[in-house]
Short mmCIF file of C-alpha atoms in Angstrom, two decimals:
data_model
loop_
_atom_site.label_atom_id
_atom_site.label_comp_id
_atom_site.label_asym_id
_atom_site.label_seq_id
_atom_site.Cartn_x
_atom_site.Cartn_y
_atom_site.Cartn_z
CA UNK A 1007 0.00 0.00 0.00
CA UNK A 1008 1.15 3.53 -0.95
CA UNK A 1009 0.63 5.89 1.56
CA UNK A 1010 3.41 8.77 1.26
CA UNK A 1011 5.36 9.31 -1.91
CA UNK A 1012 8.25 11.56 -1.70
CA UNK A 1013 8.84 13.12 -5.11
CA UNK A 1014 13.27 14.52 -4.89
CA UNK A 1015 13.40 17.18 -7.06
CA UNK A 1016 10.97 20.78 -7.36
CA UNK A 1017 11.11 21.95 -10.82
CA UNK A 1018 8.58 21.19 -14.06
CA UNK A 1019 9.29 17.24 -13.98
CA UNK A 1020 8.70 17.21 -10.07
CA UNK A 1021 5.83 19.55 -10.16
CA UNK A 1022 3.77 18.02 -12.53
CA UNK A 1023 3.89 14.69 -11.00
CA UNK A 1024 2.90 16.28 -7.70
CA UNK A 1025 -0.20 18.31 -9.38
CA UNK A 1026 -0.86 14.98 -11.67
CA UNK A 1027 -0.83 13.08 -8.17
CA UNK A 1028 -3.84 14.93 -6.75
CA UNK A 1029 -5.79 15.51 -10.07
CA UNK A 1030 -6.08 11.45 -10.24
CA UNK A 1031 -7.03 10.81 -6.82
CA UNK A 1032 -4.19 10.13 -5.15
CA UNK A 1033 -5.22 10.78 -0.94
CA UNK A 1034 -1.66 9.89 0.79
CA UNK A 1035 1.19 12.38 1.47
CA UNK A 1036 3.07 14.17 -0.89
CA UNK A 1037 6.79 15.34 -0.21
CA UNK A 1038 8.40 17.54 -2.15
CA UNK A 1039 11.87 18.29 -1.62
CA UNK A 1040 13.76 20.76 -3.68
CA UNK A 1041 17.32 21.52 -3.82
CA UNK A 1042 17.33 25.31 -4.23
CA UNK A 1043 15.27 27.90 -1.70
CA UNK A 1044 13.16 28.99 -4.68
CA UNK A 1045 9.70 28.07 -5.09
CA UNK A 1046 9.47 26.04 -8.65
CA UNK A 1047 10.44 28.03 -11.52
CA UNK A 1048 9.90 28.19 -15.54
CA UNK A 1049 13.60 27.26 -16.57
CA UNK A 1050 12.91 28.46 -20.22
CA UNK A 1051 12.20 31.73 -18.93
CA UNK A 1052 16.12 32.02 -17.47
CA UNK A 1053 17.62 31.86 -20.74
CA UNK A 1054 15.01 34.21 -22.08
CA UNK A 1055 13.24 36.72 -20.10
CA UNK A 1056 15.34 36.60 -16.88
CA UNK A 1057 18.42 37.34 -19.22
CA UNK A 1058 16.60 39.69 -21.02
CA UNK A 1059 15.40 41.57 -17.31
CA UNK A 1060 12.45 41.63 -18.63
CA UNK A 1061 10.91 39.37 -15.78
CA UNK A 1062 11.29 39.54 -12.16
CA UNK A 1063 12.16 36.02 -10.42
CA UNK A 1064 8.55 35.70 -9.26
CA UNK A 1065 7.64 36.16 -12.99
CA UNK A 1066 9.24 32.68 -13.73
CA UNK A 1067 7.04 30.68 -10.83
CA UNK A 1068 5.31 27.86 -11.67
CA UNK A 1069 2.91 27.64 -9.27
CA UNK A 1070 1.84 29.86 -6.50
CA UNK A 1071 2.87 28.80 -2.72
CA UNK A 1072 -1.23 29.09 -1.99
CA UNK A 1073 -1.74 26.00 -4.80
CA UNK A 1074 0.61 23.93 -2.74
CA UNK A 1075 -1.25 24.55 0.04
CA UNK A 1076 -4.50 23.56 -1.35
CA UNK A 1077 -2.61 20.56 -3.00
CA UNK A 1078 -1.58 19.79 0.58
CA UNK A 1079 1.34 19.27 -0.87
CA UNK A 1080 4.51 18.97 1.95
CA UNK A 1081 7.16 20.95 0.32
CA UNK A 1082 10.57 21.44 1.77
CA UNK A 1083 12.81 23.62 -0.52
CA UNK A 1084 16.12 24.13 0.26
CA UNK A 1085 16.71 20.10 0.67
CA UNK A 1086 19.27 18.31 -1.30
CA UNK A 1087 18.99 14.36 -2.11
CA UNK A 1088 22.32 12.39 -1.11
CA UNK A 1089 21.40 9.65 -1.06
CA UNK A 1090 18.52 6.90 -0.92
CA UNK A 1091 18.70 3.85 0.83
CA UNK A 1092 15.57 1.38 -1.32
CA UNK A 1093 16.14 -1.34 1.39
CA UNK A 1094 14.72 0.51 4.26
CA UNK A 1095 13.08 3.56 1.64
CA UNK A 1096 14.58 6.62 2.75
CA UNK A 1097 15.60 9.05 0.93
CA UNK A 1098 18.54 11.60 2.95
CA UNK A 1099 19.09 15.24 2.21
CA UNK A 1100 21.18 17.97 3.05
CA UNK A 1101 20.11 21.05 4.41
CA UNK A 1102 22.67 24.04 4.84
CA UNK A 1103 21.27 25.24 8.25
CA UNK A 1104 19.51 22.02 9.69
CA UNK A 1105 22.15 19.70 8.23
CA UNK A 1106 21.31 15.66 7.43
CA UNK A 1107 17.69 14.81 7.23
CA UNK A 1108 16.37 11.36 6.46
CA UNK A 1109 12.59 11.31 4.99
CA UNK A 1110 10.82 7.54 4.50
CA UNK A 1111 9.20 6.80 1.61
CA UNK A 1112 6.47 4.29 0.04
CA UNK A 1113 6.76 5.06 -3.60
CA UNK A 1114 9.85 8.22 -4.56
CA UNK A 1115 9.70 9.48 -8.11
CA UNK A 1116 13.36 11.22 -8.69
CA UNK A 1117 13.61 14.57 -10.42
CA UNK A 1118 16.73 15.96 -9.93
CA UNK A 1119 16.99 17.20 -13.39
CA UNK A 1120 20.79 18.27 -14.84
CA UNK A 1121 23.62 19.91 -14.01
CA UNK A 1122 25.34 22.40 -16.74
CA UNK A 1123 28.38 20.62 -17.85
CA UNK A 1124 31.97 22.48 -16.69
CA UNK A 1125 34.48 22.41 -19.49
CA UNK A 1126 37.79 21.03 -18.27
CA UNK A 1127 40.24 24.13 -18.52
CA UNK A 1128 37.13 25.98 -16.76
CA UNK A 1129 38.08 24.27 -13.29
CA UNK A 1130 41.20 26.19 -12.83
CA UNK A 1131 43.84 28.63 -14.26
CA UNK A 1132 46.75 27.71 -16.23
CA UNK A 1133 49.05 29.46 -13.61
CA UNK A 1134 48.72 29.10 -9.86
CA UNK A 1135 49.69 32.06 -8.76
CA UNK A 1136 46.32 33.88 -10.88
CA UNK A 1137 42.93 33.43 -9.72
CA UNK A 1138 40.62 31.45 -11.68
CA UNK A 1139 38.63 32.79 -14.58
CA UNK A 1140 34.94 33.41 -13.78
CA UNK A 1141 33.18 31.63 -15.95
CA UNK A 1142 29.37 31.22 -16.00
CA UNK A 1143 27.21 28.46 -16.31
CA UNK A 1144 23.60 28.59 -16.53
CA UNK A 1145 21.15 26.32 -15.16
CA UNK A 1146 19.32 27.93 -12.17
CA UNK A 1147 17.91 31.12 -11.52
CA UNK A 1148 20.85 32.30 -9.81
CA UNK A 1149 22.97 31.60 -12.57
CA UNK A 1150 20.39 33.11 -15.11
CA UNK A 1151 20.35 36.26 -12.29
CA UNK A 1152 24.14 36.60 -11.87
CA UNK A 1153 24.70 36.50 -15.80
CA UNK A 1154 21.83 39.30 -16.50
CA UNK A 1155 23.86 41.57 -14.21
CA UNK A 1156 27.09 41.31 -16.47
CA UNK A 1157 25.40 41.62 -19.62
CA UNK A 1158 25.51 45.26 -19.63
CA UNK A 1159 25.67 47.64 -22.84
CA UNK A 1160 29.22 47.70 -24.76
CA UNK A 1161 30.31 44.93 -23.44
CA UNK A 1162 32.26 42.03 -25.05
CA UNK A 1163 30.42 38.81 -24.23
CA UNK A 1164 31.69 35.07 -25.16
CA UNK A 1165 29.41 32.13 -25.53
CA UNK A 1166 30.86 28.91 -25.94
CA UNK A 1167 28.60 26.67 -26.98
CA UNK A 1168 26.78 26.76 -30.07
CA UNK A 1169 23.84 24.50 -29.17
CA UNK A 1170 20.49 25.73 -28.19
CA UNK A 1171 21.04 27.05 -25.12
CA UNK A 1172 24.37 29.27 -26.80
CA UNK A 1173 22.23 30.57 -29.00
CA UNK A 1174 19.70 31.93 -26.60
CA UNK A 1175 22.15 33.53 -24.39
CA UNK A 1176 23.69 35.23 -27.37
CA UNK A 1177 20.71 36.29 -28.54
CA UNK A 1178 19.76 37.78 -24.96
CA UNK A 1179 22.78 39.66 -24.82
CA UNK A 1180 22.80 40.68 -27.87
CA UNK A 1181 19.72 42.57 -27.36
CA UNK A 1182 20.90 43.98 -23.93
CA UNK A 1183 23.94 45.81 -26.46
CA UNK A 1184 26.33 43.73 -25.33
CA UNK A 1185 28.94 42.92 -28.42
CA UNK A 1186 28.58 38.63 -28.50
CA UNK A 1187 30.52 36.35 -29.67
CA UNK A 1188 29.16 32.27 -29.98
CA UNK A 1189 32.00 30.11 -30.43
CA UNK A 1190 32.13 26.08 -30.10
CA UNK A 1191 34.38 23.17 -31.40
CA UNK A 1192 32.03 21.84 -33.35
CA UNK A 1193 31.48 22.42 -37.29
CA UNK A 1194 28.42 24.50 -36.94
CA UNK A 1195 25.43 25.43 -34.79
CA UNK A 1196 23.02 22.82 -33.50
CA UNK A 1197 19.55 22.81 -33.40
CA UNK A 1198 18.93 19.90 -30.49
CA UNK A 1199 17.71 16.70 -31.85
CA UNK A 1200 17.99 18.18 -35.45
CA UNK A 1201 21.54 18.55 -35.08
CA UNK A 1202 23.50 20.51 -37.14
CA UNK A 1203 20.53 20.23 -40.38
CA UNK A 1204 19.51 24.26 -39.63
CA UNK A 1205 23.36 25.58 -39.31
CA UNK A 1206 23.51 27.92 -42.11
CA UNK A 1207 19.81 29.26 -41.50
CA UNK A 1208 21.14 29.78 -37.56
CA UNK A 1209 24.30 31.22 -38.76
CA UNK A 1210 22.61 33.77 -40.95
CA UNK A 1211 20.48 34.68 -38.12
CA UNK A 1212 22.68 35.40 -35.92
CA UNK A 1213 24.85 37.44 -38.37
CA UNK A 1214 22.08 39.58 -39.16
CA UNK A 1215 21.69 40.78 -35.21
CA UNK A 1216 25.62 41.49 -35.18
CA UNK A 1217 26.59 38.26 -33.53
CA UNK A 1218 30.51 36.88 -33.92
CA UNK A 1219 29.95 33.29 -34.99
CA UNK A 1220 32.78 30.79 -34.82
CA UNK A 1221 32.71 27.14 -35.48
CA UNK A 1222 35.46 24.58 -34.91
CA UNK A 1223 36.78 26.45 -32.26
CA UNK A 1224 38.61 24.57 -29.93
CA UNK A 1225 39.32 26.30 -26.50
CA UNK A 1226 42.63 25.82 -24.55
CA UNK A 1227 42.55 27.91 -22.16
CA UNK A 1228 40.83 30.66 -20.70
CA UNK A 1229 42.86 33.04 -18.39
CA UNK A 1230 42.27 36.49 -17.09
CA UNK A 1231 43.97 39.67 -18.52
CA UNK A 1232 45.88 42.52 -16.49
CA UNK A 1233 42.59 44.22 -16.77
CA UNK A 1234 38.71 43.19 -15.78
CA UNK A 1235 39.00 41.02 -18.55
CA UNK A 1236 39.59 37.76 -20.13
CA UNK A 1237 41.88 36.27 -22.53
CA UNK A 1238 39.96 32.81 -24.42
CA UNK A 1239 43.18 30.79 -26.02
CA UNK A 1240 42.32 28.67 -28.63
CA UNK A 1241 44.18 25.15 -29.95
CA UNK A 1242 45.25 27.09 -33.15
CA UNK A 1243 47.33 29.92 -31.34
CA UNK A 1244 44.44 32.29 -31.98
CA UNK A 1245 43.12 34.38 -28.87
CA UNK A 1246 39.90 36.69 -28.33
CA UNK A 1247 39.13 39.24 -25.83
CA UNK A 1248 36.15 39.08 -23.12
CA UNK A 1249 34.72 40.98 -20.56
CA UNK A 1250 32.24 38.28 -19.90
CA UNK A 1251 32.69 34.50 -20.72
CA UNK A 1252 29.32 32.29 -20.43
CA UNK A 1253 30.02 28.55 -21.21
CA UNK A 1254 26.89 26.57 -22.89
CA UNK A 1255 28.54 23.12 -23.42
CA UNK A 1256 25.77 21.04 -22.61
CA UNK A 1257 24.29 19.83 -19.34
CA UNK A 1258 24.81 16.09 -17.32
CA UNK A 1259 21.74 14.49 -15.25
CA UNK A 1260 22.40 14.98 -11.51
CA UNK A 1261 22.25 11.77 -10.51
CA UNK A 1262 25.95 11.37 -8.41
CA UNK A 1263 24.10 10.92 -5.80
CA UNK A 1264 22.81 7.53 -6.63
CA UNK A 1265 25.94 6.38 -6.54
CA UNK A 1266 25.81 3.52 -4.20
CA UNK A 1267 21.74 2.91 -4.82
CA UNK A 1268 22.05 0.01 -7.62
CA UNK A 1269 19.68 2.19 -9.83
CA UNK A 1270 22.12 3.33 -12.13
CA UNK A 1271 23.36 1.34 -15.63
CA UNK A 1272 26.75 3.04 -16.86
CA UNK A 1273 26.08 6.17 -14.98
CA UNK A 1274 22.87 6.88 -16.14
CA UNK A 1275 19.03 6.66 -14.44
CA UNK A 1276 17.07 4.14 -17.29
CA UNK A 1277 13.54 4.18 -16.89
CA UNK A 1278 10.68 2.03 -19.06
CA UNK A 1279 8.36 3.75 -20.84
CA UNK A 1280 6.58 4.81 -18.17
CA UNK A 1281 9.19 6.17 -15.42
CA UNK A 1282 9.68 2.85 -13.56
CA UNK A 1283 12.72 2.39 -12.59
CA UNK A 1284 13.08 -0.44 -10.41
CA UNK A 1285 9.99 -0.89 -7.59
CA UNK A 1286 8.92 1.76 -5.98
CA UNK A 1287 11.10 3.74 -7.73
CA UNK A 1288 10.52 6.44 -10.87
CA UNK A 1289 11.87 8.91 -12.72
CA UNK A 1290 11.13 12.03 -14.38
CA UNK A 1291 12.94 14.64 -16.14
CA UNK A 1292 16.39 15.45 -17.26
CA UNK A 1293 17.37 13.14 -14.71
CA UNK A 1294 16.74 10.20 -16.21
CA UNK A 1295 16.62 8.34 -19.83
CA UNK A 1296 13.03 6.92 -20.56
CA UNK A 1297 13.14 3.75 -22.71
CA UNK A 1298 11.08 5.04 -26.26
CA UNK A 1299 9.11 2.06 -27.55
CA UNK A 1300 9.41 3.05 -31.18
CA UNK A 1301 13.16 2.43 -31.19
CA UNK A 1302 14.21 0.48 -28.25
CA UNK A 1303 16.62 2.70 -27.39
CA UNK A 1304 16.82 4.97 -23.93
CA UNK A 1305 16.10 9.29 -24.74
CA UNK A 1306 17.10 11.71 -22.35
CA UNK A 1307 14.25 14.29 -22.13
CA UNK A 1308 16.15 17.71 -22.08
CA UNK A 1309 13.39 20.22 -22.69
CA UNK A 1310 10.32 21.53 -20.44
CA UNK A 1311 7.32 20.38 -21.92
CA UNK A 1312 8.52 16.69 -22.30
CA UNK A 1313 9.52 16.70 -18.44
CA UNK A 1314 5.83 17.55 -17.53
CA UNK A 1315 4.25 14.85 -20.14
CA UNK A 1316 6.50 12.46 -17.87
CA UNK A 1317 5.42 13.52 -14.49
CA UNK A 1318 1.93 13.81 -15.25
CA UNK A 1319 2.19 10.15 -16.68
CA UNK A 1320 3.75 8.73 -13.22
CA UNK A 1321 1.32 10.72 -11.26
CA UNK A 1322 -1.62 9.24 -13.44
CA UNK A 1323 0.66 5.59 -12.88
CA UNK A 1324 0.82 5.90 -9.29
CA UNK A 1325 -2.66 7.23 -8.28
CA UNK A 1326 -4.54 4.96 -10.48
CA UNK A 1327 -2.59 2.94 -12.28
CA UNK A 1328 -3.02 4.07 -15.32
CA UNK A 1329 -0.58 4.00 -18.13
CA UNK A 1330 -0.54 7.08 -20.72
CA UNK A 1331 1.17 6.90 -24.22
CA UNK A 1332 5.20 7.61 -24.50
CA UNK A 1333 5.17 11.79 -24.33
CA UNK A 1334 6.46 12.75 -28.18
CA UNK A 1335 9.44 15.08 -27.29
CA UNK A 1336 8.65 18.51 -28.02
CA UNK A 1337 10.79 21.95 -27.68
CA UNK A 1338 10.56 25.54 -28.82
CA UNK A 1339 13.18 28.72 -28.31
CA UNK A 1340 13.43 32.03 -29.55
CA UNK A 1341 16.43 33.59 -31.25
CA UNK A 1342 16.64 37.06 -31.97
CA UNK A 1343 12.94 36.80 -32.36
CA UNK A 1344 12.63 34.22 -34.47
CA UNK A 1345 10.43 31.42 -33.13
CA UNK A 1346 11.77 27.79 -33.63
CA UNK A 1347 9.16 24.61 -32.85
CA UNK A 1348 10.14 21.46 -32.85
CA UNK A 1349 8.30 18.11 -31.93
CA UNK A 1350 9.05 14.47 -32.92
CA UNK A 1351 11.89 12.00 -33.22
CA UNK A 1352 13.83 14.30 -35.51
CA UNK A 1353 16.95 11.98 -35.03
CA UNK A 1354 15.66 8.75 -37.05
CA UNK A 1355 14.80 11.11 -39.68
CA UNK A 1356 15.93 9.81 -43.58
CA UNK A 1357 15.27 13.13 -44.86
CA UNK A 1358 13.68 16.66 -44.93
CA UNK A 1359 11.10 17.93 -46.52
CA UNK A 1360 9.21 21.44 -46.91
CA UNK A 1361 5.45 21.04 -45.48
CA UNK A 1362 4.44 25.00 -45.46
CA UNK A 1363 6.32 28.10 -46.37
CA UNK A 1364 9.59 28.65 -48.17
CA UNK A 1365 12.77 27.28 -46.99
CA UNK A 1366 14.98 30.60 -48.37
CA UNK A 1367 12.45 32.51 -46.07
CA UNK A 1368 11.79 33.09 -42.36
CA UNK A 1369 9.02 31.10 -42.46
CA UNK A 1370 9.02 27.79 -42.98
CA UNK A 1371 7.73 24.28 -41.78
CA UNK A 1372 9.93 20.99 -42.24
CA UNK A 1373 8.90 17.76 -41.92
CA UNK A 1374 11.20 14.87 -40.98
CA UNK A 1375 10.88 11.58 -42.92
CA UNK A 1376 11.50 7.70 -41.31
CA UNK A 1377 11.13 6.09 -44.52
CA UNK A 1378 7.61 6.47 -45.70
CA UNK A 1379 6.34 8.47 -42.30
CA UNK A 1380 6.67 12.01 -40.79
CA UNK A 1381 8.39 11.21 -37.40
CA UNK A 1382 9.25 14.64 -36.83
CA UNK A 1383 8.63 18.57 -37.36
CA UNK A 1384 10.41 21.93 -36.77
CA UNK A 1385 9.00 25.22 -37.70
CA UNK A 1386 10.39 28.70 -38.39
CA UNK A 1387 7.89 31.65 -37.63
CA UNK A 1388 4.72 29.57 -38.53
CA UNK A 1389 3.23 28.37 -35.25
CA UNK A 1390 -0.20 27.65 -36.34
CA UNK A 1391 1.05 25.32 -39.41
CA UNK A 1392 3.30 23.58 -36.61
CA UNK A 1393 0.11 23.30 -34.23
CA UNK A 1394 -2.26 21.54 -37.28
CA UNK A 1395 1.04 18.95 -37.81
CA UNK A 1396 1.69 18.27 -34.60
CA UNK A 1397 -2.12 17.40 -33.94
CA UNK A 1398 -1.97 14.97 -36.18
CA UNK A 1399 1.73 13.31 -34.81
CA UNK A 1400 -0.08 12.88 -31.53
CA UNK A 1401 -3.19 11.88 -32.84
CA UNK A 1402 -1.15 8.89 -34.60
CA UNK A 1403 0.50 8.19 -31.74
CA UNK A 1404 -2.75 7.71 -29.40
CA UNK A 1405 -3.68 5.46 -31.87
CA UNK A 1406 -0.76 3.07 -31.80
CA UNK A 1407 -1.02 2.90 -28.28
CA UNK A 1408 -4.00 1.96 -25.54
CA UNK A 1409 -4.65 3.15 -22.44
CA UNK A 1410 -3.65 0.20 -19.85
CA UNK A 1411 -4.23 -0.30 -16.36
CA UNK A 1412 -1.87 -2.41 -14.22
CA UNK A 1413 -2.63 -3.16 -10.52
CA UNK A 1414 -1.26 -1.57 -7.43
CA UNK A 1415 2.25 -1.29 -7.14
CA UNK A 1416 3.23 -3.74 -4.23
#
């Protein structure tokens, strides 16, 4: 019998598992426990509006503390998982001013989501008697806060990282008058799952707002100058100038701290198709890697809307044991205005094709091809197209699949 479920992480993934929880009947206690003091936050909006100051941090909540209340809902922010003990389900945290904490559990769903990635030479400087460059990562709403303060008018700004996330920050900065430039190692910009298929189109975007674009740019070093700045060494002997350096080079699930818990396979949190884990035990998130039916192969979730699908399908699991169809992943971002959709398995894709629009234009929608099948779409600027498309990629997929129901979880 589940009576108190204890859900380790407080951001979309966790949330919606808590609110999906209640909305299917589930009568037990709920834990919460989040890592950071904030209450739940939008993480979209810190590479966007936070960046941009256009949003205050209580702009970016999720939820308001009164509808955790009413979800009588037990959260406890500030709380960092450790580690979980599934012999005598407990889950311990870490709290900086009430230290160790050990909270049972009948059923835990982890959400711990991802950790930005530190490059290597970002660790430390290449001479010990000068301090170490400051270089920022964003993943929290501290980060995003900290970088908004440095992105001031005039100022020379360096992204590494030309992935999604790089290009968002450049184009934040970019319109706060900083002078950017995106640099990564790879041969051109990516566009997530897509990969590098929209490079030139990103390229010529970002050109067009003023932004530096280098590609296989390999970074040596990074060490600071006499001055308040920064000197960014590259392989090739090359060097540019920074006031600010911002590294984007990808993010790694935070699961180190189930270590010693048996749970993980090669360092990584697998989950079925529906979250489980092992018993009692789910996942959600960036944390984990669900298992995708259509290929047999595990997919990291990386993007907001695809962590909620997953928590509201282990809440619906859990409650009432009720299974829901594999979430298709979906993503969107905005770059110097333009506004990029994307939905599907765009990475089993065969080939591209032109569904609405022009594709010389700044509107355009592509399909993605698995042999005779769309399995994919990304738009450019046409969001009601992409909406029509999408409708009927999901309604496909809810007819491959059934509703199940499985009995309690013992």
């Amino acid at each position: 019998m589940i009576e108190r479920i204890v859900v380790v992480g407080a951001s979309t993934a966790g949330l919606a598992t808590v609110e999906s929880l209640r909305e299917a009947g589930f009568g037990g206690e709920v834990v919460l426990l989040g890592a950071e003091h904030w209450d739940p936050y939008r993480r979209p909006a810190l590479s966007k509006q936070i960046l941009l100051a256009t949003w205050q941090p209580n702009q970016a909540r999720l939820v308001e503390a009164s509808v955790l209340r009413a979800l009588e809902v037990d959260f406890r922010p500030g709380r960092r998982a450790v580690r979980i003990d599934r012999r005598s389900r407990i889950v311990e945290t870490d709290h900086d001013a009430i230290g160790t904490d050990v909270i049972g559990y009948d059923a835990v769903v982890i959400a711990t989501g991802a950790s930005a990635r530190r490059p290597s030479w970002a660790s430390y400087s290449a001479e010990a008697t000068r301090p170490a460059p400051a270089i920022h990562l964003l993943r929290t709403l501290d980060d995003a806060l900290r970088i908004a303060g440095q992105l001031v008018r005039g100022r020379r700004v360096t992204v590494l990282g030309t992935g999604v996330l790089g290009s968002e920050i450049a184009s934040a900065a970019t319109a706060r008058g900083a002078r950017v430039s995106l640099v990564g190692r790879s041969a051109g910009l990516s566009l997530g799952a897509a990969g590098l298929r929209f490079s030139e189109r990103l390229r010529a975007l970002h050109a067009a707002h003023g932004v530096e674009v280098r590609t296989g740019a390999e970074v040596a070093a990074v060490r600071p100058t006499d001055g308040p700045g920064y000197d960014i060494l590259f392989a090739d002997g090359t060097r540019l100038s920074s006031d600010v350096v911002i590294a984007a080079t990808g993010a790694e699930a935070a699961v180190a701290w189930l270590a010693d818990s048996g749970l993980l396979t090669d360092g990584s949190l697998l989950a079925d198709s529906h979250g489980r884990v092992a018993d009692r035990v789910f996942a959600v998130g960036d944390a984990s890697s669900w298992l995708d039916p259509a290929t047999g192969t595990h997919r990291a979730c990386g993007h907001q809307l695809t962590a909620m699908e997953q928590g509201r399908s282990v809440g619906r699991l859990l409650a009432a044991g009720h299974l829901s169809p594999y979430p298709i992943p979906f993503f969107w971002s905005e770059i110097h205005g333009a506004r990029v959709q994307a939905s599907g398995r765009l990475d089993i894709a065969d080939s591209v094709e032109v569904l609405a629009g022009d594709q010389d234009s700044d509107q355009a929608l592509f399909g993605f091809r698995a042999g005779d099948r769309v399995c994919g779409l990304v738009a450019w600027n046409m969001p009601k197209p992409f909406r029509t498309h999408r409708a009927a990629l999901l309604e496909e997929q809810s007819a491959a699949g059934s509703t199940a129901h499985l009995p309690e979880t013992s």
